[in-house]
Short mmCIF file of C-alpha atoms in Angstrom, two decimals:
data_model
loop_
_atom_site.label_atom_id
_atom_site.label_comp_id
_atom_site.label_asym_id
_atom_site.label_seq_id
_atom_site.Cartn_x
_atom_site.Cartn_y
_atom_site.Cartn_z
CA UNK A 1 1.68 16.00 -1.24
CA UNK A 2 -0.89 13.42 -0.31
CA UNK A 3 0.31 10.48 1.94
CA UNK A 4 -0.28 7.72 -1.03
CA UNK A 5 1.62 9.84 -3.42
CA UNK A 6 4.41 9.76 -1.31
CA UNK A 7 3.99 5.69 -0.88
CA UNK A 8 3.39 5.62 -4.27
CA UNK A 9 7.00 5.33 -5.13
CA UNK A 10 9.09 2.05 -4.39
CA UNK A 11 11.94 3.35 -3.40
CA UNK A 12 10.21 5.58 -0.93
CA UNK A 13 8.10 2.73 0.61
CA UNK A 14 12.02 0.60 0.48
CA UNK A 15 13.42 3.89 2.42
CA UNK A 16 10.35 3.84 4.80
CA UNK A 17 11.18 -0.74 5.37
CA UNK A 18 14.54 0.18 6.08
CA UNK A 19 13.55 2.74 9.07
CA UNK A 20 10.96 0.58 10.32
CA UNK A 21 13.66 -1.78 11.57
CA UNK A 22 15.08 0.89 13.46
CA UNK A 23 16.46 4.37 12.91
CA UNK A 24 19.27 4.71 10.45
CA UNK A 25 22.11 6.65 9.12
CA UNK A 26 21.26 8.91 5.69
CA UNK A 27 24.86 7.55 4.25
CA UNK A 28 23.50 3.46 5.16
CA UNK A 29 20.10 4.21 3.47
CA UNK A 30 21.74 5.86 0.56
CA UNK A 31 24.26 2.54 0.35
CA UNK A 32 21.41 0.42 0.47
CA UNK A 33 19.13 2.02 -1.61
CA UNK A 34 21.77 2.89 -4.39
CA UNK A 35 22.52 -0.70 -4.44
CA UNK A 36 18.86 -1.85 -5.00
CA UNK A 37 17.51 0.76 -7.21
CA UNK A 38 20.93 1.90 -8.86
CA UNK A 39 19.92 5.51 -8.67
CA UNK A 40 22.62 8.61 -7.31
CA UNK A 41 23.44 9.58 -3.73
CA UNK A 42 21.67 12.78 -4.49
CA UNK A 43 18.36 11.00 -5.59
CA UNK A 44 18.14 8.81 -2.41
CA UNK A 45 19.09 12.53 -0.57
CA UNK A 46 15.39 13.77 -2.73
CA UNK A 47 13.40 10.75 -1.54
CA UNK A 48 14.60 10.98 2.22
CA UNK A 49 13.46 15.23 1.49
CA UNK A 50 10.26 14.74 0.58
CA UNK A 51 9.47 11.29 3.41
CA UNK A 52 10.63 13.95 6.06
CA UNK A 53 8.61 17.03 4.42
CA UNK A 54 5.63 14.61 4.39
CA UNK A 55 6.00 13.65 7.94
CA UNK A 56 6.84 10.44 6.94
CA UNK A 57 10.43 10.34 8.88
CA UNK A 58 12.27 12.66 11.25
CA UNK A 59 15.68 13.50 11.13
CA UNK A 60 18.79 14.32 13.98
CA UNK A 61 21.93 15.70 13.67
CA UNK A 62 24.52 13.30 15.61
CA UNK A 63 27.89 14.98 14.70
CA UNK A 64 28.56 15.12 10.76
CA UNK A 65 25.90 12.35 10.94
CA UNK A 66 22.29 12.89 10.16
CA UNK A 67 20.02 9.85 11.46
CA UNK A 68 16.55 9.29 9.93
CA UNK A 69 13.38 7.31 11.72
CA UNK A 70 9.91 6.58 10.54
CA UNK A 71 7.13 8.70 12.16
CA UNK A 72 4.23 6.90 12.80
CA UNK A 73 1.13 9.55 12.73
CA UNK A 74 1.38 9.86 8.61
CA UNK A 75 0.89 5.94 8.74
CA UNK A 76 -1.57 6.32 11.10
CA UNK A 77 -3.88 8.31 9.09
CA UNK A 78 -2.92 5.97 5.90
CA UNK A 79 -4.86 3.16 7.96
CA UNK A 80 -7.67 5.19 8.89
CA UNK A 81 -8.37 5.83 5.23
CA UNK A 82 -7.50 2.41 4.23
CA UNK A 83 -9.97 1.44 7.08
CA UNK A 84 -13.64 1.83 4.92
CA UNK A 85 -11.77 -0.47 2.17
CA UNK A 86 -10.65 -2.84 4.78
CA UNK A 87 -14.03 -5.06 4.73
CA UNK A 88 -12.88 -6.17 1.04
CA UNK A 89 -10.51 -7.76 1.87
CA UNK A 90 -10.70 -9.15 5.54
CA UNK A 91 -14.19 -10.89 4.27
CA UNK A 92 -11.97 -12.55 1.52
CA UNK A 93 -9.36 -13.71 3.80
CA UNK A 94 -12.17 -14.96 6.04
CA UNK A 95 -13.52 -17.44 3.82
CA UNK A 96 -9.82 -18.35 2.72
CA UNK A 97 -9.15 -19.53 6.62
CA UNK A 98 -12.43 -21.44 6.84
CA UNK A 99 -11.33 -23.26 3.27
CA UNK A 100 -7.95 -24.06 4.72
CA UNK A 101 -9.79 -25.33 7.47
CA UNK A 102 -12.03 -27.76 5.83
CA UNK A 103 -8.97 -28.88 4.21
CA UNK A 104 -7.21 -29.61 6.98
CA UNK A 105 -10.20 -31.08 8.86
CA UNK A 106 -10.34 -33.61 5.71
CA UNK A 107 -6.83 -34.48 4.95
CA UNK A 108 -6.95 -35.63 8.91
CA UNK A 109 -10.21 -37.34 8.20
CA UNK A 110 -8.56 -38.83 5.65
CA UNK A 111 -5.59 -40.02 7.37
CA UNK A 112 -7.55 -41.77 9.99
CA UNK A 113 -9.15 -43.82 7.20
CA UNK A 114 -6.12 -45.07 6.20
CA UNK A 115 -5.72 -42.17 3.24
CA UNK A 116 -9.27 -43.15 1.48
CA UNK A 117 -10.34 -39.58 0.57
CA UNK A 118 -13.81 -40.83 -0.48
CA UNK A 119 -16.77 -40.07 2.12
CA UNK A 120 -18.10 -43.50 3.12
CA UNK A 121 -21.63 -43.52 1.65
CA UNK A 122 -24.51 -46.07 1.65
CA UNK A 123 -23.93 -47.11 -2.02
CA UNK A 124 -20.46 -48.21 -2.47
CA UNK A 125 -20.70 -47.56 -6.19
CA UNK A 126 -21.35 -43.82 -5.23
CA UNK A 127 -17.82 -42.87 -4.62
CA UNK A 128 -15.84 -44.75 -7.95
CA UNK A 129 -15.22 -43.06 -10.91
CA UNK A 130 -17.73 -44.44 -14.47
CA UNK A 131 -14.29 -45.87 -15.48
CA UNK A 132 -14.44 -48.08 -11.92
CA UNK A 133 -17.54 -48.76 -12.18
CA UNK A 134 -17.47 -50.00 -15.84
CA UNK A 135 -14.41 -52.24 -15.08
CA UNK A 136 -16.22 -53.85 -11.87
CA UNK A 137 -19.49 -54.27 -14.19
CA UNK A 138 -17.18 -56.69 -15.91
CA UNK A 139 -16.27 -58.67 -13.89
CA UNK A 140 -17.95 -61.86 -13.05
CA UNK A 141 -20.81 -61.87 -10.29
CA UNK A 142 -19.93 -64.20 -7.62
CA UNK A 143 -23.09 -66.63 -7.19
#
């Protein structure tokens, strides 16, 4: 089975977010699991089959117990495929930092002229609105 059919299910990829916090008993991911998804002790028993046939997790006998942990070379190969798709994305969350940037850089800007968000310009009737402009138009030149 390929790695992203295996991720390709939810409740495989929930399994795989419960392990990653540390290794865990089969009965507490079945609890969890079966409360979240509302599928049988036997189903969760499947998923956990075919995460450990994939190489996804690993598995120990501790007593009756039987203790399940992600194994990380499955995810490793996952990111080097993901890798040649990686520029897509990084470029876009590039540009997104340098806009949250400028819009920091301007709301302090802003701040230190006393909240005017307006860039001070050499004609002052540059940075009103036509409806401010039209109302000072009517108003009365002084002499």
């Amino acid at each position: 089975m390929h790695a992203l059919d295996v991720l390709g299910d939810p409740v495989r990829r929930r399994i795989l977010e419960l392990l990653a916090e540390g290794e865990r008993s089969s009965g507490e991911v079945s609890s969890v699991i079966r409360a979240e998804f509302g599928i049988s002790q036997p189903a969760v028993s499947q998923h956990l089959r075919v995460l450990r046939e994939a190489g996804f997790a690993s598995v120990r006998a501790e007593g009756a117990r039987r203790l399940y942990a992600v194994e990380a070379a499955p995810l490793r190969e996952v990111d080097r495929w993901l890798d040649r798709f990686r520029g897509f994305w990084e470029q876009r969350l590039d540009a997104l930092g340098t806009e949250l940037a400028r819009g920091k850089r301007q709301r302090r800007l802003d701040q230190g002229r006393g909240g005017d968000s307006r860039k001070p310009t050499e004609n002052p009737e540059m940075g009103r609105t036509r409806h401010e402009r039209d109302r000072r138009s009517d108003q009365p030149r002084p002499p």
